[in-house]
Every structure is written in C-alpha cells, then in structure tokens.
Short mmCIF file of C-alpha atoms and ligand atoms in Angstrom, two decimals:
data_model
loop_
_atom_site.label_atom_id
_atom_site.label_comp_id
_atom_site.label_asym_id
_atom_site.label_seq_id
_atom_site.Cartn_x
_atom_site.Cartn_y
_atom_site.Cartn_z
CA MET A 193 15.90 70.11 26.95
CA SER A 194 13.22 72.04 25.10
CA PHE A 195 12.80 72.78 21.42
CA GLY A 196 13.66 76.46 21.49
CA SER A 197 16.63 76.11 23.81
CA LEU A 198 17.93 73.49 21.32
CA GLY A 199 17.47 73.79 17.57
CA ALA A 200 15.55 71.48 15.26
CA HIS A 201 18.56 69.45 14.11
CA ALA A 202 19.68 68.79 17.71
CA ILE A 203 16.19 67.69 18.77
CA GLU A 204 15.77 65.38 15.78
CA ALA A 205 19.24 63.87 16.29
CA LEU A 206 18.43 63.20 19.97
CA SER A 207 15.09 61.65 19.13
CA THR A 208 16.56 59.50 16.34
CA GLY A 209 19.40 58.29 18.58
CA ALA A 210 16.97 57.56 21.42
CA LYS A 211 14.76 55.52 19.09
CA LYS A 212 17.72 53.46 17.92
CA GLY A 213 18.96 52.94 21.49
CA ASN A 214 15.46 52.20 22.85
CA PHE A 215 15.49 54.91 25.52
CA TYR A 216 13.09 57.79 25.99
CA HIS A 217 13.46 61.45 25.07
CA ASP A 218 12.11 64.13 27.43
CA THR A 219 10.63 67.08 25.55
CA GLY A 220 11.60 69.76 28.10
CA GLU A 221 9.03 72.43 28.71
CA GLY A 222 8.77 73.82 25.16
CA GLY A 223 6.06 71.44 23.99
CA VAL A 224 6.16 68.48 21.60
CA SER A 225 7.66 69.63 18.30
CA ARG A 226 7.58 67.98 14.87
CA TYR A 227 11.31 67.20 15.37
CA HIS A 228 10.62 65.20 18.54
CA ARG A 229 8.10 63.24 16.52
CA ALA A 230 10.34 62.83 13.46
CA GLY A 231 12.96 60.78 15.34
CA GLY A 232 10.27 58.37 16.51
CA ALA A 233 11.53 57.83 20.10
CA ASP A 234 9.24 57.36 23.07
CA LEU A 235 8.52 60.82 24.50
CA VAL A 236 8.01 62.14 28.00
CA TRP A 237 6.01 65.34 27.67
CA GLU A 238 7.06 67.90 30.24
CA LEU A 239 4.56 70.51 31.41
CA GLY A 240 6.21 73.56 32.92
CA SER A 241 4.43 76.56 34.38
CA GLY A 242 4.00 77.98 30.85
CA TYR A 243 1.94 74.90 29.81
CA PHE A 244 3.43 75.00 26.31
CA GLY A 245 1.48 72.80 23.94
CA CYS A 246 -1.62 72.93 26.18
CA ARG A 247 -1.77 76.63 26.91
CA ALA A 248 -4.82 78.90 26.82
CA ARG A 249 -4.48 82.41 25.38
CA ASP A 250 -4.03 83.85 28.90
CA GLY A 251 -1.16 81.43 29.66
CA ARG A 252 -3.19 79.07 31.85
CA PHE A 253 -3.58 75.31 31.43
CA ASP A 254 -6.03 74.31 28.69
CA ALA A 255 -7.51 70.86 29.40
CA ALA A 256 -8.95 70.34 25.90
CA ARG A 257 -5.59 71.02 24.24
CA PHE A 258 -3.82 68.75 26.72
CA LYS A 259 -6.22 65.92 25.98
CA ASP A 260 -5.70 66.35 22.27
CA VAL A 261 -1.88 66.21 22.40
CA ALA A 262 -1.66 63.57 25.15
CA GLN A 263 -3.50 61.00 22.99
CA ASP A 264 -0.41 60.72 20.76
CA PRO A 265 0.85 57.13 21.24
CA GLN A 266 4.45 58.35 20.97
CA ILE A 267 3.95 60.17 24.29
CA LYS A 268 4.43 57.60 27.04
CA MET A 269 4.50 59.68 30.24
CA ILE A 270 3.63 63.18 31.49
CA GLU A 271 6.04 65.10 33.72
CA ILE A 272 4.93 68.17 35.69
CA LYS A 273 7.97 70.39 36.14
CA LEU A 274 8.01 72.18 39.48
CA SER A 275 11.61 73.40 39.25
CA GLN A 276 15.03 72.59 37.84
CA GLY A 277 18.42 72.52 39.54
CA ALA A 278 19.99 75.38 37.60
CA LYS A 279 17.37 77.91 38.68
CA PRO A 280 14.89 76.57 41.25
CA GLY A 281 11.99 78.93 41.91
CA HIS A 282 12.98 81.11 38.95
CA GLY A 283 10.83 81.47 35.84
CA GLY A 284 12.03 81.69 32.25
CA VAL A 285 11.55 83.87 29.18
CA LEU A 286 11.91 83.00 25.50
CA PRO A 287 12.29 86.36 23.70
CA GLY A 288 9.80 87.05 20.88
CA ALA A 289 12.64 87.23 18.33
CA LYS A 290 13.31 83.52 18.93
CA VAL A 291 9.66 82.47 18.58
CA THR A 292 9.74 81.22 15.01
CA GLU A 293 6.78 79.59 13.27
CA GLU A 294 7.95 76.09 14.31
CA ILE A 295 8.50 77.07 17.94
CA ALA A 296 5.11 78.81 18.00
CA GLU A 297 3.51 75.63 16.63
CA ALA A 298 5.07 73.41 19.33
CA ARG A 299 4.32 75.82 22.16
CA GLY A 300 0.86 76.92 21.06
CA VAL A 301 1.74 80.64 21.14
CA PRO A 302 1.68 83.39 18.46
CA VAL A 303 4.78 83.79 16.25
CA GLY A 304 7.13 86.51 17.52
CA GLU A 305 5.45 86.82 20.92
CA THR A 306 7.67 86.62 24.02
CA CYS A 307 6.91 83.41 26.00
CA VAL A 308 6.99 83.65 29.77
CA SER A 309 7.18 80.69 32.15
CA PRO A 310 6.23 82.11 35.55
CA PRO A 311 8.08 80.82 38.65
CA GLY A 312 5.01 78.91 39.87
CA HIS A 313 2.10 76.93 38.43
CA THR A 314 -1.38 78.39 38.02
CA ALA A 315 -3.17 75.01 37.71
CA PHE A 316 -2.60 74.25 41.42
CA SER A 317 -1.23 75.96 44.48
CA THR A 318 -1.21 73.34 47.26
CA PRO A 319 0.13 69.77 47.48
CA ILE A 320 -3.40 68.35 47.53
CA GLU A 321 -4.38 70.40 44.48
CA MET A 322 -1.22 69.18 42.75
CA MET A 323 -2.22 65.56 43.37
CA GLU A 324 -5.70 66.27 41.99
CA PHE A 325 -4.14 67.92 38.93
CA ALA A 326 -1.86 64.88 38.43
CA ALA A 327 -4.87 62.56 38.69
CA SER A 328 -6.78 64.62 36.12
CA LEU A 329 -3.80 64.52 33.71
CA ARG A 330 -3.65 60.75 34.11
CA GLU A 331 -7.34 60.46 33.34
CA MET A 332 -7.21 62.85 30.35
CA SER A 333 -4.23 60.99 28.88
CA CYS A 334 -6.07 57.65 29.21
CA GLY A 335 -3.91 56.34 32.05
CA LYS A 336 -0.41 57.47 31.09
CA PRO A 337 1.98 57.67 34.06
CA VAL A 338 2.20 61.17 35.57
CA GLY A 339 5.11 62.40 37.69
CA ILE A 340 6.96 65.50 38.82
CA LYS A 341 10.43 66.97 38.32
CA PHE A 342 11.97 69.24 40.95
CA CYS A 343 15.13 70.34 42.68
CA VAL A 344 14.89 70.07 46.46
CA GLY A 345 14.61 73.40 48.26
CA ASN A 346 12.70 73.50 51.54
CA ARG A 347 12.61 69.98 52.88
CA TRP A 348 9.08 70.26 54.28
CA GLU A 349 7.74 70.89 50.75
CA LEU A 350 8.76 67.42 49.55
CA LEU A 351 7.38 65.89 52.74
CA ALA A 352 4.15 67.85 52.18
CA ILE A 353 3.83 66.18 48.76
CA CYS A 354 4.18 62.77 50.43
CA LYS A 355 1.56 63.73 53.01
CA ALA A 356 -0.76 64.81 50.17
CA MET A 357 -0.28 61.41 48.48
CA LEU A 358 -1.21 59.65 51.72
CA GLU A 359 -4.17 61.92 52.43
CA THR A 360 -5.70 61.86 48.94
CA GLU A 361 -4.69 58.26 48.19
CA ILE A 362 -3.61 59.60 44.79
CA ARG A 363 -0.11 58.51 43.82
CA LEU A 364 2.40 60.16 41.56
CA ASP A 365 3.84 57.51 39.26
CA PHE A 366 7.34 58.96 39.46
CA MET A 367 9.52 61.74 40.83
CA VAL A 368 12.64 63.11 39.11
CA VAL A 369 15.09 64.86 41.44
CA ASP A 370 17.33 67.35 39.68
CA GLY A 371 20.55 68.37 41.43
CA GLY A 372 21.47 72.00 42.09
CA GLU A 373 24.42 71.37 39.77
CA GLY A 374 22.02 71.07 36.81
CA GLY A 375 22.46 73.05 33.61
CA THR A 376 20.27 75.26 31.46
CA GLY A 377 20.46 77.58 28.44
CA ALA A 378 20.39 80.65 30.71
CA ALA A 379 20.16 81.22 34.49
CA PRO A 380 21.29 83.90 36.95
CA ALA A 381 24.74 83.10 38.40
CA GLU A 382 23.47 83.22 42.00
CA PHE A 383 20.94 80.50 41.21
CA LEU A 384 23.43 78.40 39.26
CA ASP A 385 25.94 78.53 42.10
CA HIS A 386 23.92 78.59 45.31
CA VAL A 387 20.19 77.82 45.08
CA GLY A 388 18.84 74.25 45.29
CA ALA A 389 20.16 71.11 46.98
CA PRO A 390 22.99 69.25 45.22
CA LEU A 391 21.93 65.94 43.71
CA ARG A 392 23.29 63.57 46.37
CA GLN A 393 21.54 65.54 49.13
CA GLY A 394 18.27 65.86 47.18
CA LEU A 395 18.26 62.21 46.17
CA VAL A 396 18.82 60.97 49.74
CA LEU A 397 16.00 63.23 50.95
CA ALA A 398 13.62 62.00 48.25
CA ARG A 399 14.57 58.39 48.98
CA ASN A 400 14.00 58.97 52.71
CA ALA A 401 10.68 60.74 52.13
CA LEU A 402 9.38 57.87 49.98
CA VAL A 403 10.76 55.00 52.07
CA GLY A 404 9.84 56.70 55.36
CA THR A 405 6.22 57.09 54.23
CA GLY A 406 6.03 53.60 52.72
CA LEU A 407 5.53 55.03 49.22
CA LYS A 408 8.78 53.92 47.58
CA ASP A 409 7.28 50.74 46.11
CA GLU A 410 4.56 52.73 44.36
CA VAL A 411 6.44 55.86 43.24
CA ARG A 412 9.44 55.43 40.94
CA LEU A 413 12.42 57.68 41.65
CA ALA A 414 14.71 59.13 38.98
CA CYS A 415 17.45 61.74 39.11
CA SER A 416 19.64 64.02 37.01
CA GLY A 417 22.65 66.27 37.48
CA LYS A 418 26.07 65.47 35.97
CA GLN A 419 25.21 61.78 35.69
CA THR A 420 27.46 61.02 32.75
CA SER A 421 29.72 58.25 34.07
CA ALA A 422 28.89 54.66 34.91
CA PHE A 423 30.04 55.20 38.50
CA ALA A 424 27.81 58.28 38.97
CA ILE A 425 24.85 56.27 37.68
CA ALA A 426 25.68 53.25 39.87
CA SER A 427 26.02 55.47 42.97
CA SER A 428 22.65 57.11 42.41
CA MET A 429 20.97 53.77 41.79
CA ALA A 430 22.54 52.41 44.97
CA LEU A 431 20.97 55.31 46.85
CA GLY A 432 17.49 54.58 45.53
CA ALA A 433 17.19 55.92 41.97
CA ASP A 434 15.28 53.65 39.59
CA TRP A 435 16.60 55.40 36.49
CA ILE A 436 18.85 58.29 35.49
CA ASN A 437 18.29 61.21 33.12
CA THR A 438 21.05 63.17 31.46
CA ALA A 439 20.91 66.39 29.48
CA ARG A 440 24.41 67.78 29.01
CA GLY A 441 25.89 64.31 28.51
CA PHE A 442 23.81 64.07 25.35
CA MET A 443 24.73 67.65 24.39
CA PHE A 444 28.36 66.56 24.43
CA SER A 445 27.51 63.60 22.22
CA LEU A 446 25.98 66.12 19.78
CA GLY A 447 29.30 67.98 19.71
CA CYS A 448 28.87 70.71 22.40
CA ILE A 449 32.22 72.33 23.16
CA GLN A 450 30.96 74.26 26.22
CA SER A 451 31.43 77.65 24.64
CA LEU A 452 28.64 78.96 26.95
CA ASN A 453 26.78 80.80 24.20
CA CYS A 454 23.47 78.94 24.58
CA HIS A 455 21.57 82.13 25.49
CA ASN A 456 22.97 84.17 22.54
CA ASN A 457 21.61 82.05 19.67
CA THR A 458 25.18 81.90 18.31
CA CYS A 459 26.05 78.32 19.27
CA PRO A 460 29.15 77.43 17.21
CA THR A 461 28.18 73.75 16.97
CA GLY A 462 24.59 74.33 15.81
CA ILE A 463 23.02 72.77 18.92
CA ALA A 464 21.56 75.60 21.01
CA THR A 465 20.49 77.87 18.18
CA THR A 466 17.53 78.48 15.93
CA ASP A 467 19.84 79.94 13.25
CA LYS A 468 19.43 77.75 10.15
CA GLY A 469 22.94 78.49 8.88
CA ARG A 470 24.55 77.41 12.15
CA GLN A 471 22.39 74.29 12.31
CA ARG A 472 23.56 73.18 8.85
CA GLY A 473 26.78 71.95 10.47
CA LEU A 474 24.88 69.52 12.68
CA VAL A 475 24.20 66.55 10.42
CA ILE A 476 21.28 64.66 11.96
CA ALA A 477 22.19 61.12 10.80
CA ASP A 478 25.78 61.52 11.96
CA LYS A 479 24.92 62.95 15.39
CA ALA A 480 22.05 60.51 16.00
CA GLU A 481 24.63 57.72 15.75
CA ARG A 482 26.77 59.47 18.38
CA VAL A 483 23.78 59.90 20.69
CA TYR A 484 23.08 56.18 20.31
CA ASN A 485 26.76 55.28 20.91
CA PHE A 486 27.05 57.49 24.00
CA HIS A 487 24.06 55.76 25.56
CA ARG A 488 25.13 52.25 24.52
CA ASN A 489 28.71 52.62 25.74
CA THR A 490 27.63 54.23 29.03
CA MET A 491 25.25 51.30 29.64
CA LYS A 492 28.07 48.90 28.78
CA ALA A 493 30.36 50.62 31.30
CA LEU A 494 27.57 50.56 33.89
CA MET A 495 27.13 46.82 33.44
CA GLU A 496 30.89 46.32 33.89
CA VAL A 497 30.68 48.19 37.22
CA VAL A 498 27.60 46.19 38.22
CA GLY A 499 29.34 42.93 37.28
CA ALA A 500 32.45 43.93 39.26
CA ALA A 501 30.20 44.30 42.31
CA GLY A 502 29.06 40.68 41.79
CA LEU A 503 25.57 41.67 40.62
CA GLU A 504 23.49 41.04 37.52
CA HIS A 505 21.31 44.15 37.36
CA PRO A 506 21.78 47.78 38.53
CA ALA A 507 18.53 47.46 40.53
CA GLU A 508 20.43 45.10 42.86
CA LEU A 509 22.80 47.89 43.93
CA THR A 510 22.32 48.95 47.56
CA PRO A 511 23.94 51.67 49.69
CA ARG A 512 26.30 49.00 51.07
CA HIS A 513 27.97 48.75 47.67
CA ILE A 514 29.08 52.40 47.59
CA MET A 515 31.88 53.88 49.70
CA HIS A 516 31.59 57.56 50.57
CA ARG A 517 34.60 59.66 51.61
CA VAL A 518 33.57 61.65 54.70
CA THR A 519 36.94 63.28 55.45
CA GLU A 520 40.40 62.85 53.95
CA ASP A 521 41.05 59.73 56.03
CA ILE A 522 37.54 58.42 56.74
CA VAL A 523 35.59 56.41 54.18
CA LEU A 524 32.22 54.88 55.03
CA PRO A 525 29.74 52.72 53.12
CA ALA A 526 26.80 54.89 52.06
CA HIS A 527 24.33 53.26 54.50
CA ARG A 528 26.53 54.55 57.35
CA ALA A 529 27.58 57.83 55.74
CA TYR A 530 23.94 58.92 55.26
CA ASP A 531 20.96 58.76 57.58
CA LEU A 532 18.84 56.32 55.58
CA LEU A 533 15.37 55.91 57.03
CA ASP A 534 13.59 52.60 57.52
CA LYS A 535 10.27 51.84 55.81
CA ASN A 536 7.25 53.67 57.33
CA VAL A 537 9.28 55.31 60.11
CA LEU A 538 7.90 58.78 59.26
CA ILE A 539 4.41 57.42 59.87
CA ASN A 540 5.09 55.27 62.92
CA ALA A 541 7.85 57.10 64.80
CA PRO A 542 8.87 60.37 63.08
CA GLU A 543 10.33 61.72 66.33
CA GLU A 544 13.07 59.10 66.06
CA THR A 545 14.34 60.59 62.78
CA LYS A 546 16.33 63.68 61.87
CA LEU A 547 13.39 64.78 59.71
CA ALA A 548 11.10 65.02 62.78
CA ASN A 549 10.81 68.83 62.65
CA GLU A 550 10.27 69.10 58.92
CA TRP A 551 7.74 66.26 59.04
CA ALA A 552 5.75 68.15 61.68
CA MET A 553 5.97 71.36 59.65
CA ALA A 554 4.81 69.74 56.39
CA GLN A 555 1.12 70.00 55.56
CA ALA A 556 -0.78 68.38 52.72
CA ALA A 557 -3.02 71.43 52.36
CA SER A 558 -0.22 73.98 51.83
CA PHE A 559 3.36 74.25 50.67
CA ARG A 560 3.89 76.68 53.55
CA PRO A 561 5.28 75.22 56.78
CA LEU A 562 3.27 74.96 59.96
CA ASN A 563 4.90 77.07 62.65
CA ILE A 564 6.03 74.70 65.35
C1 FMN B 813 20.15 73.65 27.10
C2 FMN B 813 19.37 73.11 28.25
C3 FMN B 813 17.99 73.21 28.25
C4 FMN B 813 17.25 72.72 29.32
N1 FMN B 813 15.87 72.80 29.28
C5 FMN B 813 15.15 72.27 30.28
C6 FMN B 813 13.74 72.25 30.22
O1 FMN B 813 13.11 72.70 29.28
N2 FMN B 813 13.06 71.70 31.28
C7 FMN B 813 13.71 71.15 32.34
O2 FMN B 813 13.07 70.64 33.25
N3 FMN B 813 15.06 71.13 32.41
C8 FMN B 813 15.78 71.67 31.41
N4 FMN B 813 17.15 71.62 31.48
C9 FMN B 813 17.79 70.96 32.65
C10 FMN B 813 18.11 69.53 32.33
O3 FMN B 813 16.95 68.83 31.92
C11 FMN B 813 18.71 68.77 33.54
O4 FMN B 813 17.73 68.72 34.57
C12 FMN B 813 19.94 69.40 34.12
O5 FMN B 813 20.76 70.00 33.13
C13 FMN B 813 20.78 68.38 34.90
O6 FMN B 813 21.20 67.33 34.08
P1 FMN B 813 22.64 67.28 33.37
O7 FMN B 813 23.66 67.54 34.43
O8 FMN B 813 22.67 65.92 32.79
O9 FMN B 813 22.67 68.37 32.34
C14 FMN B 813 17.91 72.11 30.41
C15 FMN B 813 19.31 71.98 30.41
C16 FMN B 813 20.03 72.47 29.35
C17 FMN B 813 21.53 72.31 29.38
S1 SF4 B 814 28.60 74.66 22.06
FE1 SF4 B 814 28.30 76.42 23.46
S2 SF4 B 814 26.42 77.42 22.78
FE2 SF4 B 814 26.49 75.40 21.82
S3 SF4 B 814 25.32 74.08 23.17
FE3 SF4 B 814 27.46 73.90 23.80
S4 SF4 B 814 27.68 75.48 25.41
FE4 SF4 B 814 25.77 75.96 24.34
#
C-alpha cells in the first residue's frame, strides 16, 4: 500500500512492525518515502506505470533515477506492477490537492500536481520487452531480484510471459498473483466486483503455467487477496505459493474499522489520510507493536495448522493436504478438484491439457493472442 493512499504514521508503523517481526514491507506504487525508511524494515520497491521515484518529467521511466534509488541497501527486491485485483487494467489518479511536499518527494513529482498512473506501462509493450526491462532493472540494481505483480485476466497473457522467459532465457525472480477480491483506496464498483480472476483461480493458473513450462523451480510464486487466516495461507501454499502478502490484514492491525472513507482523506482512524490532525490518533509505537503481533500470531497459527497436518514446514504442504468442497455433498482433495499440470507438459504435450488453446494463442512477442 503506497505512501499517499496511507498516511505517514501508518507507513512508519508498518515498517517498524515489519522490522521487529523480520518480514518485508512492500512500498506500493507511490515510491520509497522517508517513513518507509524510518521503520528500518526490508523494502520491496514497487514500480507501477507511473514510475514514482524513478519518473522523468514526462511520466516515463528514468533509468538514472532508478539506479540512484535502487542502490539503497534497505531495498531488497524490485516489483513491476502490471495490475492489481481491485482494478485490473485500470489506471489511478492522486489528485493534486493530496500531493504534499513529502508525497512529492517520494514520488519525484512537483508539489500540488495531479499524479496519473496510466493503465499500461510505457517502458515496455510486449512480453519480450518486459523481460528485457526486468533484466535491465536487475542489472541497474546490482543484482536485486526483480519480479511482477498482477491479477490474472486473459489466460494467454500469463502464458505469453512464460513463453517470453523461455525464448529470451531471462527469468523473473518472482511473480505475485493478486486475487480479484483485492482491495484498494478507490476503484470503480464494476472492477471491484467483476473484473479479474479470483485468487484461487489465478493462483492455480500461475502454478500451472510455471510447472507446465518447467519454470517453477526458478521463479518464486507469491499471492495476495484476503489471506488473513492461517488456513487461507496454508491452502495457498499447498497450491504452490512460496509466500503470502497481505494488505488489509495489516490495515486491521493498525485499527481500520472499514468505514470505507479511504478515498475521501477523512479516515477516522488516521490510516488512509494525509490529514495531520487525523493522523495524531495513530500512535506509531503502539500500532507497530500490533503489526508485529498480528504477523507473529498468524505465523504461530499457521505452524499449528502445519503441525496438525504432520509436517514441519509450510513448504511441505501439497494439494493432497487440502480438501475442496465442489458441491454441497462432494468434497475432493485439491489435486483432484483442480486440473494441476505435470512438469513440462506445456512444452512436451500441450494438446493433452485444458490450456492447449490458450498456449497456442500465447506469443512471446505480443500480449495479443494469435488467432487460431
Ligand atoms: C489502501 C490500499 C492501497 C493499496 N495500494 C496498492 C499499491 O500501491 N500497489 C499495489 O500493487 N496494490 C495496492 N493495493 C492492493 C494490495 O496491495 C493487495 O494486492 C490487495 O488489497 C489484496 O490483498 P488484501 O486482501 O490482503 O488486502 C492497495 C490496497 C489497499 C487496501
Ligand atoms: S478506517 Fe475507513 S477510511 Fe480508514 S483505512 Fe479503514 S476503511 Fe479506509
């Protein structure tokens, strides 16, 4: 969640809690702010289509600025945001009135100027170009892992990314799948309710795309979307996720009461607001402790679930450990409830899979489908 959608106190409390709990803090697309740095946690710097923090005057990607910021040792990974579950394929606008001096500093834009994140990136327009962009970010950041975040839309687009990895021999270090049930400060209702694959569907597709192309051992898979309970986390890990991100779970730990005023700058709990008076009620030291406790207790609950399954580590969870209710009276283990592809099958015998058509349509040189 970006600095701008959340206020300074919320960001610093998250970063401080993450440092204490030894987990990372994703910056969201609003750049790396002084409040992310103040807490001291490991940071994942997200680059959205607005390239905040490494943005040229015309809104395009600025390589020199990226290089400068990416050297910061606190930044551990770079995440290219293609889309998010709450509003896939939709851009975003931060009104000029909200662009304070601090927000302008983090984003690299003039104070008071409206910030637009267009729906698509300008640094690349094809899967192959995206891989080349990812490789250049890795080089400019002196080898930091580079990945992508997206919500699944057209299935051939994700397969096209896998084809581009195979063709260029460039690998993404990680992929984060966001579910259509994801949240945001503001999104059109149609997008919130209907656009983008729900997490379970998107995660299974991403798992199948990576396993089916033999890339799963090289590309780490993460996911987000209402992953606040130990069971939700265990289920996603059983289906192939290597780690889990959560946004609103941590908002609740900061005191969010779901008043749905994030877009009005009038958040009653001082979280999603730039108003200094409202933020006074969010005491950083107090909330950082809650952020830390939420993470610690969720991990404790996860380990109880893992132990109950007779395992020692969540990475040992497999689809066989999770039962999925198909109808009111039919329950199946996940490996039978979902079509889970075998390793390399998309390369060796795609026609034997249910992704045969989309695989044929996917092309490394374009996000558009081949007409077949
Ligand atoms: C207030 C708020 C701000 C967000 N800002 C961003 C953002 O800057 N970049 C992004 O990729 N996702 C953003 N998201 C989406 C979350 O990162 C996450 O993908 C989504 O909410 C699903 O996770 P959750 O169910 O744990 O909230 C935001 C979500 C919220 C609630
Ligand atoms: S309390 Fe309301 S306005 Fe504040 S973060 Fe939660 S939902 Fe948004």
